Short mmCIF file of C-alpha atoms and ligand atoms in Angstrom, two decimals:
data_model
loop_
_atom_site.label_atom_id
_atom_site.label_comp_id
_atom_site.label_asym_id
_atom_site.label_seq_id
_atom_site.Cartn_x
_atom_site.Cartn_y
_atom_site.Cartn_z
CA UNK A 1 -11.23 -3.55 6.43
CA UNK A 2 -10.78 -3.72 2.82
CA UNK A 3 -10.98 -7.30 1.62
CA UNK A 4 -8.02 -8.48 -0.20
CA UNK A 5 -9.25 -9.81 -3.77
CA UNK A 6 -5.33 -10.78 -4.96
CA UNK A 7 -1.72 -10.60 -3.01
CA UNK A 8 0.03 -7.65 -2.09
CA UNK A 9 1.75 -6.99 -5.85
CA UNK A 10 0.38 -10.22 -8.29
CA UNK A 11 -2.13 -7.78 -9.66
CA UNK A 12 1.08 -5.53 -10.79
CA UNK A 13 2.69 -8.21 -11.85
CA UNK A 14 0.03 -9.91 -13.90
CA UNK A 15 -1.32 -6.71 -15.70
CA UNK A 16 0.70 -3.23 -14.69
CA UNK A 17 -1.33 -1.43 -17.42
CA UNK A 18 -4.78 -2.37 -15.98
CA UNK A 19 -3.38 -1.93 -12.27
CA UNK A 20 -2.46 1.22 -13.07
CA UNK A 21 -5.49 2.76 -15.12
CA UNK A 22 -7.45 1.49 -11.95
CA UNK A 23 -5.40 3.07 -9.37
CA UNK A 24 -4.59 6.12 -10.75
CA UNK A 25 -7.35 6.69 -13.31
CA UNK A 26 -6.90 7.47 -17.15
CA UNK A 27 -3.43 7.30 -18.11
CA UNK A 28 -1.70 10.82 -19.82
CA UNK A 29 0.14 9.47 -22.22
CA UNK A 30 2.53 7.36 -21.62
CA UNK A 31 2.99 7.79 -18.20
CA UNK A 32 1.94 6.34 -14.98
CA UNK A 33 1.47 9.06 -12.58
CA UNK A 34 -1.96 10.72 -12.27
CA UNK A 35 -3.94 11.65 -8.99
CA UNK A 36 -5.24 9.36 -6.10
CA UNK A 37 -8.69 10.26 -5.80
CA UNK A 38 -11.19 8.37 -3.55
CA UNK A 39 -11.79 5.36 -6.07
CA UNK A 40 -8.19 5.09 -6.85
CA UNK A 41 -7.60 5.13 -3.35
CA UNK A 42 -9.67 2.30 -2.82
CA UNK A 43 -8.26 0.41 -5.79
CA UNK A 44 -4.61 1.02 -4.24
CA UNK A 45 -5.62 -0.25 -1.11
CA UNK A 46 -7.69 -3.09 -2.48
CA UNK A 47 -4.52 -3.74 -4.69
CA UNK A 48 -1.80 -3.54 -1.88
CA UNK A 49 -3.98 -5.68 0.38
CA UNK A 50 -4.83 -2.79 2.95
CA UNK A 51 -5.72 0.47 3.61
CA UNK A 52 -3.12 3.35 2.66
CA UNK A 53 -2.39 4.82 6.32
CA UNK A 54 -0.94 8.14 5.94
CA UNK A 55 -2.94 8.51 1.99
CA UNK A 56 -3.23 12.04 3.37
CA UNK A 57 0.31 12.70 3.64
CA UNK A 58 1.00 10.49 -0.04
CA UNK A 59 2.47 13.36 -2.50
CA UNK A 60 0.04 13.75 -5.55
CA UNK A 61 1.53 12.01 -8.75
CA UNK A 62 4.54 10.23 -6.93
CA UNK A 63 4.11 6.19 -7.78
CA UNK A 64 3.33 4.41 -4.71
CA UNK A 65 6.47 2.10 -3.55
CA UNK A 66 4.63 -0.95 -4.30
CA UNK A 67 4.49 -0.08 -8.10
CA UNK A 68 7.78 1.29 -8.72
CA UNK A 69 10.00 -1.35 -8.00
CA UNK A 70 11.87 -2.23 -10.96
CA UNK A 71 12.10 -6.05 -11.67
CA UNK A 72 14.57 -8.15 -13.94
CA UNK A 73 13.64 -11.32 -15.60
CA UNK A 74 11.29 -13.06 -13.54
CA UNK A 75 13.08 -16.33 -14.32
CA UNK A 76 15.44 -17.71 -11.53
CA UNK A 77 19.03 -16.60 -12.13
CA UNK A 78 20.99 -19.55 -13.28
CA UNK A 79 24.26 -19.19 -12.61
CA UNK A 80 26.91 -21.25 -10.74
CA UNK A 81 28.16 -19.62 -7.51
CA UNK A 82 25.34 -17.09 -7.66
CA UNK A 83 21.94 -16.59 -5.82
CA UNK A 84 18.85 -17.37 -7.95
CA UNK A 85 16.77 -14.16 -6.72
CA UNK A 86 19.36 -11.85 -8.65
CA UNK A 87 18.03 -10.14 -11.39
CA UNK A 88 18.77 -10.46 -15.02
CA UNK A 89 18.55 -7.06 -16.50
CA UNK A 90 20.26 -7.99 -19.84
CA UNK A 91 22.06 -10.93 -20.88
CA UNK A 92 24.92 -10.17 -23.49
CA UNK A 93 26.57 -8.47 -21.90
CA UNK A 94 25.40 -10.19 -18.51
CA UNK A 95 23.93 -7.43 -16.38
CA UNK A 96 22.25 -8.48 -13.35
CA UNK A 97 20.81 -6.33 -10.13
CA UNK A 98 21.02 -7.48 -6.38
CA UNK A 99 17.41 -7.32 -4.55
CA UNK A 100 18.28 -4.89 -1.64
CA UNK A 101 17.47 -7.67 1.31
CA UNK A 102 20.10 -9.60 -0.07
CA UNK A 103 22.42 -6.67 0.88
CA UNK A 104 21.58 -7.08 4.20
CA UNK A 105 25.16 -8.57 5.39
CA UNK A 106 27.82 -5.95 6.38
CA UNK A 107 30.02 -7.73 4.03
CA UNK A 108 28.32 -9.01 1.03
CA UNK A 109 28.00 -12.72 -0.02
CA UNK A 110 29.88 -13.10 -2.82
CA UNK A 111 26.98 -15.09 -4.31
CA UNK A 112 24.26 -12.10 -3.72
CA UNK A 113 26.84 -8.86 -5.73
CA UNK A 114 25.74 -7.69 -8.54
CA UNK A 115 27.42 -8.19 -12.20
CA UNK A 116 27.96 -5.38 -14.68
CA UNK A 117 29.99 -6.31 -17.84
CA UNK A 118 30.37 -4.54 -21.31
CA UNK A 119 32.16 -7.03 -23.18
CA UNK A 120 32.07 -10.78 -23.29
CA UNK A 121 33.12 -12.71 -20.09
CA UNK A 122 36.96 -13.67 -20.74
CA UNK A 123 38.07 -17.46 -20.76
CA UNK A 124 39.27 -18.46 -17.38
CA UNK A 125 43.46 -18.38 -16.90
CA UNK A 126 44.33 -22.09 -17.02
CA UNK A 127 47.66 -20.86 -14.59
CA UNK A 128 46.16 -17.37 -12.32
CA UNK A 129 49.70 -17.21 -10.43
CA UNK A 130 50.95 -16.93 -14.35
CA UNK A 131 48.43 -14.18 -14.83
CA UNK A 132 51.10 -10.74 -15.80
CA UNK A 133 49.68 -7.26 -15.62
CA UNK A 134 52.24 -4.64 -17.41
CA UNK A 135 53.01 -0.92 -16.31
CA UNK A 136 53.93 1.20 -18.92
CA UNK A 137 53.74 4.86 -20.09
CA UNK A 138 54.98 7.56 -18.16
CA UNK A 139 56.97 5.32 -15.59
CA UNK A 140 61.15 5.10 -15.63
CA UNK A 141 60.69 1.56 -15.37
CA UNK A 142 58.09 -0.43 -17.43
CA UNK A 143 56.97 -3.38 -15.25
CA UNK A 144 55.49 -6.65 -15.91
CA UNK A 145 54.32 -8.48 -12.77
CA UNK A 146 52.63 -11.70 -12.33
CA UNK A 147 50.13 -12.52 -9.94
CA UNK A 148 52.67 -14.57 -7.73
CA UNK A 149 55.25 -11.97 -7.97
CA UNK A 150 52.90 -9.56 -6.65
CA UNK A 151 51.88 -11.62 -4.16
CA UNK A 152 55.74 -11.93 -2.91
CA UNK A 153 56.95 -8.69 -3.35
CA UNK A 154 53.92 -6.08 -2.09
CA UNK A 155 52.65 -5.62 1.78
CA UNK A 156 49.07 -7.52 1.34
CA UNK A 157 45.93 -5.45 2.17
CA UNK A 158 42.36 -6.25 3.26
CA UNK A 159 39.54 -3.56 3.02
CA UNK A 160 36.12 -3.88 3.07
CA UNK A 161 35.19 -1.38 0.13
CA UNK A 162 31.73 -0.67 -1.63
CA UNK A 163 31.43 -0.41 -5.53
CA UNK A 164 29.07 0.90 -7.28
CA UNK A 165 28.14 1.25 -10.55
CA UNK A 166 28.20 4.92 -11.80
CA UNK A 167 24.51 4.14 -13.44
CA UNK A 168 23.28 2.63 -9.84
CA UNK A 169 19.50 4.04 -9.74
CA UNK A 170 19.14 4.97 -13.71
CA UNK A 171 15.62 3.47 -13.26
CA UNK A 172 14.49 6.75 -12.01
CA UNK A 173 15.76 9.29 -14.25
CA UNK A 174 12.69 10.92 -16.47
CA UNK A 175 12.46 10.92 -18.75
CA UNK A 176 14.21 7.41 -19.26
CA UNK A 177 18.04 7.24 -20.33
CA UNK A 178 20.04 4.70 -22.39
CA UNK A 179 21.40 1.58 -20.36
CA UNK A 180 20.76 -0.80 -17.81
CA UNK A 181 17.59 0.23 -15.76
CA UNK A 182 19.39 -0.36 -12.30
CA UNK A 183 17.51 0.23 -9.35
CA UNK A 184 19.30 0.73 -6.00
CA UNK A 185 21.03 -2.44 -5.90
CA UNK A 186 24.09 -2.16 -8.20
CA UNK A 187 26.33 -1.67 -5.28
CA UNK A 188 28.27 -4.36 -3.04
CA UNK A 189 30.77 -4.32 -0.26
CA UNK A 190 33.10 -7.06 -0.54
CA UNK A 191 36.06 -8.09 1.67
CA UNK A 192 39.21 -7.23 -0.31
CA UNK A 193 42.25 -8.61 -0.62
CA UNK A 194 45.22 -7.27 -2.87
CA UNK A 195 47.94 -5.01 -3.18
CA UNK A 196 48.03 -0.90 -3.00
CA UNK A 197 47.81 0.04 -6.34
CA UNK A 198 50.38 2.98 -4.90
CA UNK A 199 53.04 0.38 -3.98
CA UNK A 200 53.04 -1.03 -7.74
CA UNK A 201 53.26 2.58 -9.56
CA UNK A 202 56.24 3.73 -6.82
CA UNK A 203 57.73 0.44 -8.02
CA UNK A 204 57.64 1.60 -11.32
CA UNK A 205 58.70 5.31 -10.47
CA UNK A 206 56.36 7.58 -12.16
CA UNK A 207 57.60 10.06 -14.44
CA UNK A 208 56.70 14.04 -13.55
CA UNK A 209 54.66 14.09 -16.90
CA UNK A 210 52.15 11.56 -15.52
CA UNK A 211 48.51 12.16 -15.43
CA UNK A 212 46.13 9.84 -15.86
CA UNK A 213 45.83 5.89 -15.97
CA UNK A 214 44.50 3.87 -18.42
CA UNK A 215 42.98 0.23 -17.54
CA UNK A 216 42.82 -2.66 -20.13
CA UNK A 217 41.09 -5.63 -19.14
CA UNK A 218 40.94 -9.24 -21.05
CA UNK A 219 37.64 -9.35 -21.87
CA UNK A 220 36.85 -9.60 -25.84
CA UNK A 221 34.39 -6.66 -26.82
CA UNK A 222 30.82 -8.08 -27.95
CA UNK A 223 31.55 -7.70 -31.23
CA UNK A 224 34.09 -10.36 -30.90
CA UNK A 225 36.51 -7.48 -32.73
CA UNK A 226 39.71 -8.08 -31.27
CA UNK A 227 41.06 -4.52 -31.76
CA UNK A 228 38.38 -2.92 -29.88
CA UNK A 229 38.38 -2.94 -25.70
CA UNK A 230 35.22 -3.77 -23.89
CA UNK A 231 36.12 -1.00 -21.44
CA UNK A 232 38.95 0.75 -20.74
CA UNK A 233 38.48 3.36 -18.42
CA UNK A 234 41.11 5.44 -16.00
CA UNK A 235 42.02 7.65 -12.92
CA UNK A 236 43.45 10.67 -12.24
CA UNK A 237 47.08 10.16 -10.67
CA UNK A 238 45.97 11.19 -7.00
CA UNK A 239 43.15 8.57 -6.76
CA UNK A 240 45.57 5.71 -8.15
CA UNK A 241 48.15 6.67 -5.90
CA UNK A 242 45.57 6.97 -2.29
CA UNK A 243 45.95 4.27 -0.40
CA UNK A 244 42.54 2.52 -0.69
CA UNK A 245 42.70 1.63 -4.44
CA UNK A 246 44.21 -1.86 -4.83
CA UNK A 247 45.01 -4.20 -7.19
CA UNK A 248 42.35 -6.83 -5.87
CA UNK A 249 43.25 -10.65 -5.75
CA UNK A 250 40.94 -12.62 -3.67
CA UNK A 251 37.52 -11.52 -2.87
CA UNK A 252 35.57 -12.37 0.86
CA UNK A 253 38.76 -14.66 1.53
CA UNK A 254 38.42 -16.76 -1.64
CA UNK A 255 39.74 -16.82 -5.39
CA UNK A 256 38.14 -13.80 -7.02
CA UNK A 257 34.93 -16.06 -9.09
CA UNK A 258 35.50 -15.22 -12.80
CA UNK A 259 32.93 -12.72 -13.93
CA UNK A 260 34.12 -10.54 -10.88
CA UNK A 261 37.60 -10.59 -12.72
CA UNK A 262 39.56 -12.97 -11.90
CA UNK A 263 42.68 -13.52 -10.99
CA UNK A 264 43.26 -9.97 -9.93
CA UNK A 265 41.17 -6.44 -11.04
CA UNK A 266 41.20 -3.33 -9.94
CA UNK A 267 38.91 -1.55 -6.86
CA UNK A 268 38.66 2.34 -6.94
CA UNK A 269 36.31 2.73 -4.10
CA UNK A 270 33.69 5.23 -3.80
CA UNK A 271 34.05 6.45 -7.84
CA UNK A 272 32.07 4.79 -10.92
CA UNK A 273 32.80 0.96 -10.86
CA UNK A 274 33.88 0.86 -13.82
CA UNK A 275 37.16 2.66 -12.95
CA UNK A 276 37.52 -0.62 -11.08
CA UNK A 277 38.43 -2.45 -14.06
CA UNK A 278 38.31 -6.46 -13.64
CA UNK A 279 40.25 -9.14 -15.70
CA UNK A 280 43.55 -6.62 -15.31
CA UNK A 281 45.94 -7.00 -18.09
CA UNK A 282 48.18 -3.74 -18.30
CA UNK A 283 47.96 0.25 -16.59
CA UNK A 284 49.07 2.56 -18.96
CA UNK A 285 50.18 5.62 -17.49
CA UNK A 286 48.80 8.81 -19.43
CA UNK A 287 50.00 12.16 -19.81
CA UNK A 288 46.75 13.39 -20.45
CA UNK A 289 43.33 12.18 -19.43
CA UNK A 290 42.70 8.78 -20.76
CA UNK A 291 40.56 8.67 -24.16
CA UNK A 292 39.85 4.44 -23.89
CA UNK A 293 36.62 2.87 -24.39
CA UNK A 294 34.40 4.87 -22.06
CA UNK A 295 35.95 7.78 -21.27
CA UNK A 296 34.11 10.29 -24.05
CA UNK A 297 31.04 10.72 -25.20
CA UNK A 298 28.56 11.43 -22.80
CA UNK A 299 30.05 8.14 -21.25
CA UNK A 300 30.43 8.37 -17.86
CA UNK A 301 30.38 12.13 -17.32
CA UNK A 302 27.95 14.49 -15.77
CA UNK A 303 26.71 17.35 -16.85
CA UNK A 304 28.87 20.59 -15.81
CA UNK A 305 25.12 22.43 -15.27
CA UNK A 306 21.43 21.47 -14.87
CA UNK A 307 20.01 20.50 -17.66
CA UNK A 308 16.50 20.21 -19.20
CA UNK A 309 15.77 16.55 -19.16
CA UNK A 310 15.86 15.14 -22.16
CA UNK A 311 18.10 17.20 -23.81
CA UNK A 312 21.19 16.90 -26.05
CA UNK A 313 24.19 17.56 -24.28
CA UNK A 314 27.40 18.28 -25.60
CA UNK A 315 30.89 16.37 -24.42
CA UNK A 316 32.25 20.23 -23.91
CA UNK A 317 29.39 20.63 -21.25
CA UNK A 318 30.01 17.52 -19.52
CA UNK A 319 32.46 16.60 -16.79
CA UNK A 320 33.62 12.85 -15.88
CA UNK A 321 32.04 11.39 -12.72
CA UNK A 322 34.80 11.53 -10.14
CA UNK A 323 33.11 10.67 -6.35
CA UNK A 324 29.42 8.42 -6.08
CA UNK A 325 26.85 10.52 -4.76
CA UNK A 326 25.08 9.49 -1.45
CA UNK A 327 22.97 7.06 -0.69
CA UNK A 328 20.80 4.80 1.66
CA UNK A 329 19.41 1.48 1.39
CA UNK A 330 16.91 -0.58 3.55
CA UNK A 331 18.25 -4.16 3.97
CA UNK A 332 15.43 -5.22 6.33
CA UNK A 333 12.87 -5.34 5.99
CA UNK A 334 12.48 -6.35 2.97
CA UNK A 335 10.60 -5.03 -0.01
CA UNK A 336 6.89 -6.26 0.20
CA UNK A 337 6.82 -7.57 3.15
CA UNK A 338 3.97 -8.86 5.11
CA UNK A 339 4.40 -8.42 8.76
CA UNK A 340 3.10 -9.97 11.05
CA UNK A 341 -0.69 -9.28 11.83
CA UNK A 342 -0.77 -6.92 15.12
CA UNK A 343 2.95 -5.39 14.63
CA UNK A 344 2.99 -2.04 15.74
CA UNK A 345 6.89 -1.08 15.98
CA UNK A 346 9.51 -2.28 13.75
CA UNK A 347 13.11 -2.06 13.33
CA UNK A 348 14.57 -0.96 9.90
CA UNK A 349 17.87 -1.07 9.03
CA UNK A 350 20.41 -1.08 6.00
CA UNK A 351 23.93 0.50 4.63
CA UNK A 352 24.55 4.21 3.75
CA UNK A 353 27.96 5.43 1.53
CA UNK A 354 28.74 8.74 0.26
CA UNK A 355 31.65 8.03 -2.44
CA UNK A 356 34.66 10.18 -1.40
CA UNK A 357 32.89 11.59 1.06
CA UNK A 358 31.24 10.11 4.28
CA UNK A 359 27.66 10.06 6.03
CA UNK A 360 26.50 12.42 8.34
CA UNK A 361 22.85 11.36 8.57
CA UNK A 362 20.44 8.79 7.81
CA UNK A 363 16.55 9.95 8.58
CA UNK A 364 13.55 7.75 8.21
CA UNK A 365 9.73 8.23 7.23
CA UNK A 366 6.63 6.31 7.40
CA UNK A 367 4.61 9.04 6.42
CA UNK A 368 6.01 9.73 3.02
CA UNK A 369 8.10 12.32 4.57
CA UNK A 370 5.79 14.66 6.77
CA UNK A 371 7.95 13.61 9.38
CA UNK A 372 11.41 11.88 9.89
CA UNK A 373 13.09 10.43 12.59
CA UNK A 374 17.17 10.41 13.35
CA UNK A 375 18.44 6.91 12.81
CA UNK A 376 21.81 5.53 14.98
CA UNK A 377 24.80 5.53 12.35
CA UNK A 378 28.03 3.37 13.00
CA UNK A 379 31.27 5.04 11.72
CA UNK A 380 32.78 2.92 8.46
CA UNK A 381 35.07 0.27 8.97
CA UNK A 382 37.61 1.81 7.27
CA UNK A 383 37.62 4.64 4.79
CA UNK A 384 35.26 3.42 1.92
CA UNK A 385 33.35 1.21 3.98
CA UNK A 386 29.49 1.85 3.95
CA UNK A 387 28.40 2.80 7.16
CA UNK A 388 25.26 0.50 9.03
CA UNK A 389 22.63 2.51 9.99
CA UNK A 390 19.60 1.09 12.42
CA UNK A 391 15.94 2.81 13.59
CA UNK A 392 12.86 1.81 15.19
CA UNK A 393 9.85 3.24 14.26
CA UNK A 394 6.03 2.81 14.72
CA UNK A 395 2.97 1.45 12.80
CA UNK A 396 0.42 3.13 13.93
CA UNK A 397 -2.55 0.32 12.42
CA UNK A 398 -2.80 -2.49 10.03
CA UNK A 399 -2.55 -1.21 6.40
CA UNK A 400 0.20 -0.34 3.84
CA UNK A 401 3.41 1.83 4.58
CA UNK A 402 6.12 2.83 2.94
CA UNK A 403 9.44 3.02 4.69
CA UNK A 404 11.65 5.50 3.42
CA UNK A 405 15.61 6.45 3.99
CA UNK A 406 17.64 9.41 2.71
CA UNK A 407 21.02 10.23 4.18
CA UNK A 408 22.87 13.10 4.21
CA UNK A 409 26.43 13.22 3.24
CA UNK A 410 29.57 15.09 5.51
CA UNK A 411 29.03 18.13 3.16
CA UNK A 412 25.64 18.45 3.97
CA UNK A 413 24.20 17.01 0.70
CA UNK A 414 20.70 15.57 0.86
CA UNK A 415 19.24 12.51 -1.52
CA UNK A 416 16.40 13.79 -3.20
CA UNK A 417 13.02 12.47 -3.38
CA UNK A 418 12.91 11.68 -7.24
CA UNK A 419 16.23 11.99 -9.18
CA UNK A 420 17.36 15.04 -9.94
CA UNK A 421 20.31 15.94 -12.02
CA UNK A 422 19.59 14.18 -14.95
CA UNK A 423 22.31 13.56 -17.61
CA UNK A 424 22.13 11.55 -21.01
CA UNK A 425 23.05 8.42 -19.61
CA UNK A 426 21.49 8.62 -16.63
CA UNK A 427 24.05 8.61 -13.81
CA UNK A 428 24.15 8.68 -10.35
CA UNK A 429 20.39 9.02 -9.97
CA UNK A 430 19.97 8.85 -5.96
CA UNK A 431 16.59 9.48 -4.94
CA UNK A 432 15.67 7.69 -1.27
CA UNK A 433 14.71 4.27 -1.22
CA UNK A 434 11.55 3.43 -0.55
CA UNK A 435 10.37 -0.08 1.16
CA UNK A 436 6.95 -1.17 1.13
CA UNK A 437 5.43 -3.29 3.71
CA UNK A 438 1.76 -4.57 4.73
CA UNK A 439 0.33 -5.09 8.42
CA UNK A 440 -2.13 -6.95 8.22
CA UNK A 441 -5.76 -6.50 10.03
CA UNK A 442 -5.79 -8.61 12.90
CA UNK A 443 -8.03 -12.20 12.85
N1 MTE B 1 37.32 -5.52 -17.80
C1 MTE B 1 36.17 -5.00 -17.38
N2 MTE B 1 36.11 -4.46 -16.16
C2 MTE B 1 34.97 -3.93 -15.69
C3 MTE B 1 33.80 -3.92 -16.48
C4 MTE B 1 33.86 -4.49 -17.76
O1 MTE B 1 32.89 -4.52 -18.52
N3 MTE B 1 35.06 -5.03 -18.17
N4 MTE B 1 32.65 -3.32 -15.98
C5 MTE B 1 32.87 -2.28 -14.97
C6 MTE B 1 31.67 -1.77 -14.36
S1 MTE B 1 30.79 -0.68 -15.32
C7 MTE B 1 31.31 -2.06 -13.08
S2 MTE B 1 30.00 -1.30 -12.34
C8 MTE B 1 32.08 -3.05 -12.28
C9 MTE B 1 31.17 -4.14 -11.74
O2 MTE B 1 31.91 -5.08 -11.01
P1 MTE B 1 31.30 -6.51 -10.70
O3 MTE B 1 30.75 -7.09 -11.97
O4 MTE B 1 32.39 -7.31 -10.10
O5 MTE B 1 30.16 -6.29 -9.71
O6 MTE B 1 33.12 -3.65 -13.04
C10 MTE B 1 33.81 -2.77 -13.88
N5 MTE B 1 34.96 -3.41 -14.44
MO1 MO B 2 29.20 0.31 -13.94
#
């Protein structure tokens, strides 16, 4: 048995560079990968606090689990209503990441979702019933509705619905894009309650020539200049009008909390989340595609093609992210966890969503994916609802594994092992998440 000199990631966390030049030998350049050879080997092992079980099956040049996990500040998150394990990945505007474990609930505590904001964080509404959000554009009737009124006159809704943000996973695009450096956990499935954004627009009649919506929220741009808009993304007519995008006004049965948008935003499940725009203030119906803050540019869009990485790409070759690609997360265990000395089976589970689209399969590997077993997956709740997935699997000794997930989405589409499809701003990097855990050798 190798004898553990530190714990399982405090040498990482004290000194990455020198964790890494031992591990993996000389560094090329800047980056981290290189090859395990027999002393590196034994450095990883001594590092992670046992021997590397499957090293044999470990993929040349692909960072161990252990060392890629991307971290925030490593102060405590300070915040009222909010867990203190969240991560700060920037703090004007406040950007902060949800540790996967704390996904773990089928809905999500309010208190563990992540926050993604582009401007500054509005003052709260002294009156929320008060709050009016105006229709206008391509309607017959312009309509401005407060939060009471649509309370009174629309049939109240409650979905459970996951949003993500459309740069969830931009940590793992290389070479490294532009923005926050999310790892997997810029996603959460909250308990929504609001109106069908449908009911409001058929209210309003739409006009033939209408295309497009455009969202403007309350929140004053960073700049503090009060003619420019934080955000103000929109949706094509279809996805406004299906049933599942609502006009949000309480969140997990309470008041939506303020930097989630209160009183009443917008959910567009399964797209970008920042089609889901929060502090609502007025829909303006387009007869062409929106052109507000965020929708041009290389903002938010695709590329139409591969491209090289790292390469300029033109708005003409780009499209706008529509659906969320799929993914899977492991809620339990969690990240760096040390088991119990002597454990030889396990039980993993965690969430898999697809965007528009559902999941056919979730697969898991302890192996680094020489092999993969079938895991059980539950249907969603309702459309837009991730899906729980659950699977046993074995450990054959004490030492290090890494637990990974990909699913499979109901077109057949597979999560890749590194992120493919890299666009300037890095989005919708999916690779499979990988969980790294550490049996210990028994007494
Ligand atoms: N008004 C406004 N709405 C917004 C944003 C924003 O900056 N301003 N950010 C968007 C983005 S990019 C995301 S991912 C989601 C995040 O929602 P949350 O902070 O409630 O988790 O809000 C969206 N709605
Ligand atoms: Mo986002």
């Amino acid at each position: 048995m190798t004898r553990r000199e530190r714990g399982f990631f405090e040498l990482y966390d004290d000194d990455p560079e020198r964790a890494d030049a031992l591990v993996f030998g000389r560094r090329t350049g800047a980056s981290r990968r290189g090859f395990l050879n027999g002393a590196g080997l034994a450095a990883l092992a001594a590092a992670v606090g046992g021997p590397v079980v499957f090293a044999g099956r470990m993929p040349a040049g692909l960072v161990p689990a252990a060392l890629a996990e991307t971290k925030g500040d490593a102060k405590p998150f300070a915040f009222e209503g909010k867990a203190k394990d969240l991560m700060v990945l920037q703090d004007q505007p406040l950007n902060v990441e949800t540790p996967i474990h704390l996904l773990d609930p089928d809905v999500t505590p309010t208190e563990a979702m992540f926050i993604r904001n582009n401007g500054r964080i509005p003052e709260p509404a002294t009156d929320p019933k008060a709050w009016s959000i105006t229709i206008d554009g391509e309607v017959n009737t312009p309509l401005t509705l407060t939060v009471g009124e649509l309370e009174s006159r629309f049939r109240p809704v409650t979905l459970r619905l996951q949003l993500e943000c459309g740069g969830n996973g931009r940590s793992f695009f290389v070479p490294e894009t532009r923005g926050n450096q999310w790892g997997h956990g810029a996603v959460h499935q909250g308990e929504w309650t609001g109106v069908r954004l449908k009911d409001v627009l058929e209210a309003a009649g739409l006009k033939p020539g209408a295309v497009y919506t455009g969202h403007f929220g309350a929140d004053p741009h960073l700049s503090g200049d009060t003619t420019k808009q934080a955000l103000s993304r929109g949706i094509p007519i279809a996805k406004a009008m299906e049933e599942h995008t609502i006009i949000a006004l309480r969140l997990n049965g309470q008041p939506i909390p303020q930097v989630h948008g209160a009183p009443a935003r917008l959910v567009a499940p399964g797209w970008p989340g920042s089609t889901s725009q929060k502090w609502l203030t007025r829909i303006w119906i387009r007869d062409r595609v929106h052109d507000g803050q965020g929708m041009t540019g290389n903002s938010y869009r695709l590329t139409k093609y591969p491209v090289v990485p790292g390469s300029k790409v033109d708005e003409k070759d780009t499209v706008i992210m529509e659906s969320m690609p799929v993914r899977a997360v492991i809620t339990n265990p969690a990240h760096g966890t040390e088991l119990p000395a002597g454990t030889r089976r396990i039980d993993l589970r965690g969430h898999a969503w697809a965007g528009e689209k559902t999941v056919r399969a979730v697969d898991v590997s302890t192996d680094y994916g020489a092999t993969w077993r079938k895991a059980e997956v539950d249907q969603p709740k309702n459309k837009y609802a991730w899906q729980n997935w659950r699977a046993a699997v074995d450990l054959p000794s004490h030492g290090y594994y890494e637990l990974w997930v990909r699913a499979t989405d109901s077109d057949g589409v597979m999560q890749p092992v590194v992120a493919g499809n890299w666009n300037p701003q890095g989005y919708g990097g999916n690779p499979m998440h990988r969980v790294a855990v550490l049996v210990p050798a028994g007494a």
